[in-house]
Coordinates of C-alpha atoms and ligand atoms in Angstrom, one line a residue:
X26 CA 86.5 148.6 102.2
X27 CA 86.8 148.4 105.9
X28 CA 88.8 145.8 107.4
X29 CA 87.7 143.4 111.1
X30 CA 89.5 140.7 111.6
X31 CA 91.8 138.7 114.5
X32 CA 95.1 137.3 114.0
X33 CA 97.4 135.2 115.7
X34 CA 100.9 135.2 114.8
X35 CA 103.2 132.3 116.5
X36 CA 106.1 132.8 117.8
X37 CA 109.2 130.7 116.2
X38 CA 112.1 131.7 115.0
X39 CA 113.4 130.4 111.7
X40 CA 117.5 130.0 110.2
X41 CA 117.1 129.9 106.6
X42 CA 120.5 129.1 105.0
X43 CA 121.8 126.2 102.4
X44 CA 124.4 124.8 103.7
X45 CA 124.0 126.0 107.4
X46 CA 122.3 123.8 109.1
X47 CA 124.8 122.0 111.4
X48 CA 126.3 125.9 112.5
X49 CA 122.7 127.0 113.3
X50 CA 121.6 123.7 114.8
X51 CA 124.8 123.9 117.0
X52 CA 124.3 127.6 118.1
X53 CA 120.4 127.6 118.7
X54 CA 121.5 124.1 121.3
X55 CA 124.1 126.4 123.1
X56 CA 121.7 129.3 122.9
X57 CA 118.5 127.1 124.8
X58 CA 121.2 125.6 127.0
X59 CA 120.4 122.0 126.4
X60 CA 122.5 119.5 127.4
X61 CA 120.4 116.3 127.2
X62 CA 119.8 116.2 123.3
X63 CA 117.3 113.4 121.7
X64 CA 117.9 113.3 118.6
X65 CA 114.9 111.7 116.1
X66 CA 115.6 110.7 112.3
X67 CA 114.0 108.2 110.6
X68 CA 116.3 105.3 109.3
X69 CA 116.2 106.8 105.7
X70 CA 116.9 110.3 107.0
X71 CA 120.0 109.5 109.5
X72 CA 122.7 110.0 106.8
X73 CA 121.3 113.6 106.7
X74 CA 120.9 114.1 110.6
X75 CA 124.5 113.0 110.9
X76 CA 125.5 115.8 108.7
X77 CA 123.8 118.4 110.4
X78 CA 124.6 117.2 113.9
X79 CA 128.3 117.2 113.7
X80 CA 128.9 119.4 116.4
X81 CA 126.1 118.8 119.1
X82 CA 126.2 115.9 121.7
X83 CA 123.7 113.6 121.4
X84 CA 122.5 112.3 124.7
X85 CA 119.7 109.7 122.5
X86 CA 119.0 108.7 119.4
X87 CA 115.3 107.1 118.3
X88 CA 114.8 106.1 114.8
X89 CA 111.3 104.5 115.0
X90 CA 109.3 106.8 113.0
X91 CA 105.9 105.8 111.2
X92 CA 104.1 107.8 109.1
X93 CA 101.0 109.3 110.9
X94 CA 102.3 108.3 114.2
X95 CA 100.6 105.7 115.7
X96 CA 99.8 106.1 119.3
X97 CA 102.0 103.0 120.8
X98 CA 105.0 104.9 118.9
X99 CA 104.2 107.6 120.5
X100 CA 104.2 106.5 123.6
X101 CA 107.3 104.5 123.6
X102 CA 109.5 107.5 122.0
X103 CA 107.9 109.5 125.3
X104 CA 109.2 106.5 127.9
X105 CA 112.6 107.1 125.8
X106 CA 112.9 111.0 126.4
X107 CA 111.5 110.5 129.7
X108 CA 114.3 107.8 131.2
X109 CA 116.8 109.9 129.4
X110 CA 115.6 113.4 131.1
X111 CA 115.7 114.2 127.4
X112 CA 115.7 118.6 127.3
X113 CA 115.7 119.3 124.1
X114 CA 114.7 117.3 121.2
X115 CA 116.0 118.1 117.8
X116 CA 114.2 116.1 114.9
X117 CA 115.5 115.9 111.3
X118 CA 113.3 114.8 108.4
X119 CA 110.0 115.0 107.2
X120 CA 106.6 115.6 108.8
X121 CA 106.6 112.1 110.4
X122 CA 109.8 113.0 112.2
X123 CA 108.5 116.4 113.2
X124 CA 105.4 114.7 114.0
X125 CA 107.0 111.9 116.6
X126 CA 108.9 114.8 118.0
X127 CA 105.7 116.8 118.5
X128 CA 103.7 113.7 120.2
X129 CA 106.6 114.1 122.8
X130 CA 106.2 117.6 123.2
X131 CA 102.7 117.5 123.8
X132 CA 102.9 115.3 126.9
X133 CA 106.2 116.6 128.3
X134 CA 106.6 120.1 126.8
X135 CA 110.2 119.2 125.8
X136 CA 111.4 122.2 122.9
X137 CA 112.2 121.1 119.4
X138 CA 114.7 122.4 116.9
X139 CA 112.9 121.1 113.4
X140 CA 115.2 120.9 110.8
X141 CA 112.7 119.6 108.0
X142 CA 114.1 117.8 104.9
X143 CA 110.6 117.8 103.2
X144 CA 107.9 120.5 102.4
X145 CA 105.2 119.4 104.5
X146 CA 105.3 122.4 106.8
X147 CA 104.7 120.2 110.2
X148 CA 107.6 122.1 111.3
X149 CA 105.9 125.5 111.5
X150 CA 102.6 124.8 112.7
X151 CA 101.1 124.1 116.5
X152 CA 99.0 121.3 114.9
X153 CA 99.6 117.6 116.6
X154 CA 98.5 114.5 114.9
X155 CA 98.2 111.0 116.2
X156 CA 96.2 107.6 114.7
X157 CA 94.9 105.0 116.9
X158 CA 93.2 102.3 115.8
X159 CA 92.3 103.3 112.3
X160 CA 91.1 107.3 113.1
X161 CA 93.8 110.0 112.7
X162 CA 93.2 112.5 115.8
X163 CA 94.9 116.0 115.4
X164 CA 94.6 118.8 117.9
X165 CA 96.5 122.4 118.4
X166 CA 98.6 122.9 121.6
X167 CA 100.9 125.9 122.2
X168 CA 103.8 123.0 123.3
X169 CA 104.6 121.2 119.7
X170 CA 105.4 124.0 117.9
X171 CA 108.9 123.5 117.4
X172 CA 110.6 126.9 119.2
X173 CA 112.9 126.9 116.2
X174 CA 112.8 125.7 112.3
X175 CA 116.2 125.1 110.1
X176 CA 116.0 125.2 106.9
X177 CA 118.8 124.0 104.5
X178 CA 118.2 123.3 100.6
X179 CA 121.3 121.2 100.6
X180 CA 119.1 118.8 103.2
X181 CA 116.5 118.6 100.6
X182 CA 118.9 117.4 97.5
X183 CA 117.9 113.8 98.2
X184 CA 114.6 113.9 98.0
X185 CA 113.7 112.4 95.3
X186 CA 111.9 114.3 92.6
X187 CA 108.3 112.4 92.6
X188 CA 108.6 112.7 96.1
X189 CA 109.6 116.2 96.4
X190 CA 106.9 117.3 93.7
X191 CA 104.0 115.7 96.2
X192 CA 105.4 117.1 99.1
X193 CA 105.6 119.9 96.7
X194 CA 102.2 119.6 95.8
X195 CA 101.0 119.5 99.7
X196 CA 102.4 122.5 100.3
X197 CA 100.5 124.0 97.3
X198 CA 97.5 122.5 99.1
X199 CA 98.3 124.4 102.5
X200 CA 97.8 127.7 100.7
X201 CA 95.2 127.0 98.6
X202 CA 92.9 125.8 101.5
X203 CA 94.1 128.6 103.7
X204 CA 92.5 130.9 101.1
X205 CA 89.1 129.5 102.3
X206 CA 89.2 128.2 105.6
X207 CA 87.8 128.5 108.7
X208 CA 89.8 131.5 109.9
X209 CA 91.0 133.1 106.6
X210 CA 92.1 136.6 107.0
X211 CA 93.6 139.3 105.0
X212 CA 97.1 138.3 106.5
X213 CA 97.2 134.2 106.0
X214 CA 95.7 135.0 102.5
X215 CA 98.6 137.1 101.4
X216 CA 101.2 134.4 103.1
X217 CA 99.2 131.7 100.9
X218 CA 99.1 133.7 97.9
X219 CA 103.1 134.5 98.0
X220 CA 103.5 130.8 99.1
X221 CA 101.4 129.5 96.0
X222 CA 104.0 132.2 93.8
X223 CA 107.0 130.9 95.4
X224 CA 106.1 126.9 95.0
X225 CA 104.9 127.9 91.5
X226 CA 108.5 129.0 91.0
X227 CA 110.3 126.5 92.4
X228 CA 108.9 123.2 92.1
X229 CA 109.5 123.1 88.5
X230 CA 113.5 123.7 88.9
X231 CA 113.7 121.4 91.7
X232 CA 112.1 118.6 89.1
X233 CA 114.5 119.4 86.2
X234 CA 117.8 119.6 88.6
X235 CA 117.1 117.9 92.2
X236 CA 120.5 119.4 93.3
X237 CA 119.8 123.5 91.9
X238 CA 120.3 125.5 95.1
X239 CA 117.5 128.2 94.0
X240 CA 115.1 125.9 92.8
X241 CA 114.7 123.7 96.3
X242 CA 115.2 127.4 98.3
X243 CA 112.0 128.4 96.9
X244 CA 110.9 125.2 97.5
X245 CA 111.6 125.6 100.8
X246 CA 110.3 129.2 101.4
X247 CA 106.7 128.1 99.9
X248 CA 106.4 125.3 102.2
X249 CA 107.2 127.6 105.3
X250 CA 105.2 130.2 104.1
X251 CA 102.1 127.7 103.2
X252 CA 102.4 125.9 106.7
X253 CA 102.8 129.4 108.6
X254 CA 99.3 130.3 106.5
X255 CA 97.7 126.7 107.2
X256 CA 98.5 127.0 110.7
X257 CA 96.5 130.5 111.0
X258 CA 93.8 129.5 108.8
X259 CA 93.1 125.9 109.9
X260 CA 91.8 123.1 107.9
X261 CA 89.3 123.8 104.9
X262 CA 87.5 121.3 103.1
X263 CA 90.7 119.8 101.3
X264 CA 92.5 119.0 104.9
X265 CA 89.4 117.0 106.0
X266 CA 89.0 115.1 103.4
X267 CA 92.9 114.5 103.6
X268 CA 92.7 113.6 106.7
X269 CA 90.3 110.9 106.6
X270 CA 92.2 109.7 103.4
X271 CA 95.3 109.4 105.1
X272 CA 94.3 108.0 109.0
X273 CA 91.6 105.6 107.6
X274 CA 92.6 104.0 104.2
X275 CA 96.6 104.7 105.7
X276 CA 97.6 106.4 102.2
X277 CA 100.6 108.3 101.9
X278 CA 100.2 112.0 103.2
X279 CA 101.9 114.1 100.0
X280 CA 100.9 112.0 97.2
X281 CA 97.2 111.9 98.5
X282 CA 97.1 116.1 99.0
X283 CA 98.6 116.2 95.5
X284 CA 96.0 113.6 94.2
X285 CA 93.1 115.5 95.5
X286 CA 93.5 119.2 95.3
X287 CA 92.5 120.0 92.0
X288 CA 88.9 118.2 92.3
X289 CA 88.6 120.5 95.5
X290 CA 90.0 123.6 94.0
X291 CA 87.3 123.0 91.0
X292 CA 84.5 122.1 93.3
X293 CA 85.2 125.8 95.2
X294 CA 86.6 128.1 92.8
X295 CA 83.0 128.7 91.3
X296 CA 81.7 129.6 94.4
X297 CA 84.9 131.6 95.8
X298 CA 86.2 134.0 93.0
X299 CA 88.0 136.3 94.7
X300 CA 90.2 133.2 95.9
X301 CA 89.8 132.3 92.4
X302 CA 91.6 135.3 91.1
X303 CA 94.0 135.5 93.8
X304 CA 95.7 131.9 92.8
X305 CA 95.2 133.0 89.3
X306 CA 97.5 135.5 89.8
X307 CA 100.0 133.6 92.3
X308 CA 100.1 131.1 89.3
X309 CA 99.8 134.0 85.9
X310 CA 97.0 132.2 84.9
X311 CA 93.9 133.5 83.8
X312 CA 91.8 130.7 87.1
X313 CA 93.2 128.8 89.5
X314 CA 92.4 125.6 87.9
X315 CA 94.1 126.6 85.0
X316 CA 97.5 127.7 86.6
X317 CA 97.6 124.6 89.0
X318 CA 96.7 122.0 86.1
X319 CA 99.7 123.0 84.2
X320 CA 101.8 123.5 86.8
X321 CA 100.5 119.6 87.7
X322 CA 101.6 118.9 83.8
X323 CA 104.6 120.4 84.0
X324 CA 105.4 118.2 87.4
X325 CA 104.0 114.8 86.4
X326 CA 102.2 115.0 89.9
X327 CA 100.5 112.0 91.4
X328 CA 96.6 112.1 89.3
X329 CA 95.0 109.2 90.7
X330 CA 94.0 107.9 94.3
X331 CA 93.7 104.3 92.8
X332 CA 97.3 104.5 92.5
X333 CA 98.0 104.7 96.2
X334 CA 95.9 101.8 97.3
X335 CA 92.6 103.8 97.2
X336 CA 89.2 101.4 96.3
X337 CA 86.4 102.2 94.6
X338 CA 84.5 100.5 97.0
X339 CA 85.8 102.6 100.0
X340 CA 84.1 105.7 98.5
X341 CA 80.7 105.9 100.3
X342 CA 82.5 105.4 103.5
X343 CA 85.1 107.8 103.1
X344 CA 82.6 110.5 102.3
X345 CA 80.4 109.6 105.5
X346 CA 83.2 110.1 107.7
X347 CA 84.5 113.5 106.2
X348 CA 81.3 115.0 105.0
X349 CA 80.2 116.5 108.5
X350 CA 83.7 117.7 109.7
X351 CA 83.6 120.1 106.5
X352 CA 83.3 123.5 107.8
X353 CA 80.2 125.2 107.4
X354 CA 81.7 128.0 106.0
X355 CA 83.1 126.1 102.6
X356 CA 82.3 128.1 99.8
X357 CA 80.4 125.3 98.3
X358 CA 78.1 123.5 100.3
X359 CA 79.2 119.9 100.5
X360 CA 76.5 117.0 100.4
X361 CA 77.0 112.9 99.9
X362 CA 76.2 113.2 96.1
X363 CA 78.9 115.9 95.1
X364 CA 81.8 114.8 97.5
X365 CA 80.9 111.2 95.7
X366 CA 81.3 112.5 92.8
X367 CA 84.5 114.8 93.7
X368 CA 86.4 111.7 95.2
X369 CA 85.2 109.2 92.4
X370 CA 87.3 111.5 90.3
X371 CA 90.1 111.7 92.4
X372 CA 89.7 108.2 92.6
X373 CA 89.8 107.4 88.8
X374 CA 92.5 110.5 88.1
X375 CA 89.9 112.0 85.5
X376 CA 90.4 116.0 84.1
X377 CA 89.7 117.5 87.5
X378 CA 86.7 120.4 86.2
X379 CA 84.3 122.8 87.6
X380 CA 80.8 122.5 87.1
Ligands
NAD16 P1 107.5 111.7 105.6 O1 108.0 112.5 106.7 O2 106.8 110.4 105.9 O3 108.7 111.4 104.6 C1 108.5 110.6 103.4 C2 109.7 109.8 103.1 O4 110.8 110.6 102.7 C3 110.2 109.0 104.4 O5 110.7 107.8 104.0 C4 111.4 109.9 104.8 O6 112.4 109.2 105.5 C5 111.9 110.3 103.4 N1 112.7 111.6 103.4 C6 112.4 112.7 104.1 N2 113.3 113.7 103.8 C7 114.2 113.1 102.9 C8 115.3 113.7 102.2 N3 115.7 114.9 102.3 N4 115.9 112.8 101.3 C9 115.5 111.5 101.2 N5 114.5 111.0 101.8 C10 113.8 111.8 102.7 O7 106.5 112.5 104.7 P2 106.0 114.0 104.7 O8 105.1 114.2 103.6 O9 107.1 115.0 104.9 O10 105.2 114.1 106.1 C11 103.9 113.5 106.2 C12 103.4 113.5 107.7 O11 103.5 114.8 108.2 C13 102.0 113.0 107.8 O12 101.9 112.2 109.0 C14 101.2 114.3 108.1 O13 100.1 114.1 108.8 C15 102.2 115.1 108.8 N6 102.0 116.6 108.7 C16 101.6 117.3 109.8 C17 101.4 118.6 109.7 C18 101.1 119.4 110.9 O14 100.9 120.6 110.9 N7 100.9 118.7 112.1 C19 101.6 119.3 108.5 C20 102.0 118.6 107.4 C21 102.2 117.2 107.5

């Protein structure tokens, strides 16, 4: 079989280490030379960032962080770093950290140490997201991928375990779409496949012990591995639809990727075996669907969008706006009538199926 394909690999560097993350935190600010620190945590996350900033000076702290990052945050955490001639910028918690810290970047090209507490991957990807009035707007620029990621399992103990098996559960979602999207190649595929493998393995420890070192560590190495994938890839079907979930109806990011990757993994897999059999094997299952409903019964993951504020009667519009940014290249071709029925599933949580 010949091979033709073009690949993009970004260039970050990553410290991988439980217990680590104030030494490697301390010696990558020496090592960029900054002197000017910001330092962004959300109010819930601070105990954590005051753990692993110890031994850096902190020039300015911001703790105003909102989930999908409204543009008027945005812009006020940019006036902060800008009267502070802010030089580096080191965030600490989960993708809505990484993603305030990004919106600064994008404008100012200050760097960013991420040190991510959640498995949301924003960290490793040059993907930028911001929502203004109602409509979530992402774009890729070289500036807000953070120039180096931290990773520490010992950050990740306090996550709590619903919330760690959807952000989990995201991650799973990163792969799984990367298997399929846009700009799918033979390298982003094997990340996803050893991502979906790793998550597979470690999710289910992290739920029965919160605090087991090797469980959140391949926790951890999934969600890198499934953002560095994503980020390569782009965004199938199941980030669109995501997307519009989460910047319109303002659901919660994790819990709504959890919610709705089944129904999009059994409206593909039919039409996609050999991504089919590919996450069969990541999972040692004999489909896809299979492996990743057990591994949702073995998690207790999030099942229903009606759950998380989700109406019924938001259905038709939901599925006008995302129906024409799925990419042309889906496996299955989308129309109004099976995306209805594919989010009036994940609406009412029922057996996600293939035809
Ligand atoms: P989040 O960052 O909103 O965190 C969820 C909650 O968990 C918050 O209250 C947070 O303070 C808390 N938390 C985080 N880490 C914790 C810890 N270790 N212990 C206890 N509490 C902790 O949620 P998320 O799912 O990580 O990120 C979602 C956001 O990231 C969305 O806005 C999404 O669009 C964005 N995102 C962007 C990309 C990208 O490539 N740009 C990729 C993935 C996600």
């Amino acid at each position: 079989m010949s091979l033709s394909f073009a690949h993009d690999t970004l260039g970050q560097r990553l410290l991988f280490g439980s217990g680590m993350a104030a030494t490697n935190v301390a010696a990558e600010v020496d090592r960029l030379g900054a002197t000017r620190v910001m330092l962004i945590a959300a109010p819930f996350e601070q105990a954590i960032a005051d753990t692993v900033m110890a031994d850096v000076n902190i020039h300015v702290t911001y703790n105003d962080v909102v989930q999908h990052v409204p543009i008027e945050k945005a812009e006020d955490a940019r006036r902060v770093a800008a009267e502070n001639k802010v030089d580096l910028i080191v965030s600490v918690g989960g993708g809505s950290t990484t993603g305030l810290a990004k919106a600064i970047a994008l404008t100012t090209g200050i760097p960013i140490i991420a040190v991510a507490t959640t498995y949301a991957g924003s960290e490793a990807t040059n993907v930028w997201g911001l929502t203004e009035a109602a409509r979530k707007t992402t774009g890729v620029d070289a500036r807000v991928l953070p120039v180096t990621v931290v990773y520490d399992a010992e950050l990740t103990y306090s996550l709590p375990v619903e919330l760690s098996v959807a952000s989990g559960m995201n991650a799973l979602a990163h792969c799984v779409d990367s298997l399929w999207a846009p700009r799918a190649d033979p390298i982003n595929q094997a990340l996803a496949a050893e991502g979906i493998r790793a998550l597979a393995a470690g999710l289910p420890l992290v739920a029965q012990n919160p605090t087991d070192a090797s469980g959140r560590e391949q926790a951890l190495y999934g969600a890198y591995l499934s953002a560095v994938a994503f980020a390569s890839a782009g965004s199938g079907m199941h980030h669109k639809i995501c997307h519009v979930l989460g910047g319109t109806y303002n659901l919660p990011h994790a819990q709504t990727h959890a919610t709705v990757l089944p129904y999009v993994l059994a409206f593909n897999a039919p039409f996609a075996p050999e991504a089919d059999a590919r996450i069969a094997d990541a999972f040692g299952a004999t489909s896809g669907l299979e492996g990743l409903n057990e591994l949702r019964r073995v998690l207790d993951a999030p099942r229903a969008l009606k759950d998380y504020g989700f109406t019924e009667d938001n259905i038709p519009e939901a599925v006008s706006i995302f129906l024409p940014l799925i990419p042309a290249d889906n496996p299955r071709t989308p129309t109004t009538e099976n995306l209805t029925e594919l989010l009036h599933a994940a609406w009412a949580g029922s057996t996600p199926k293939s035809d």
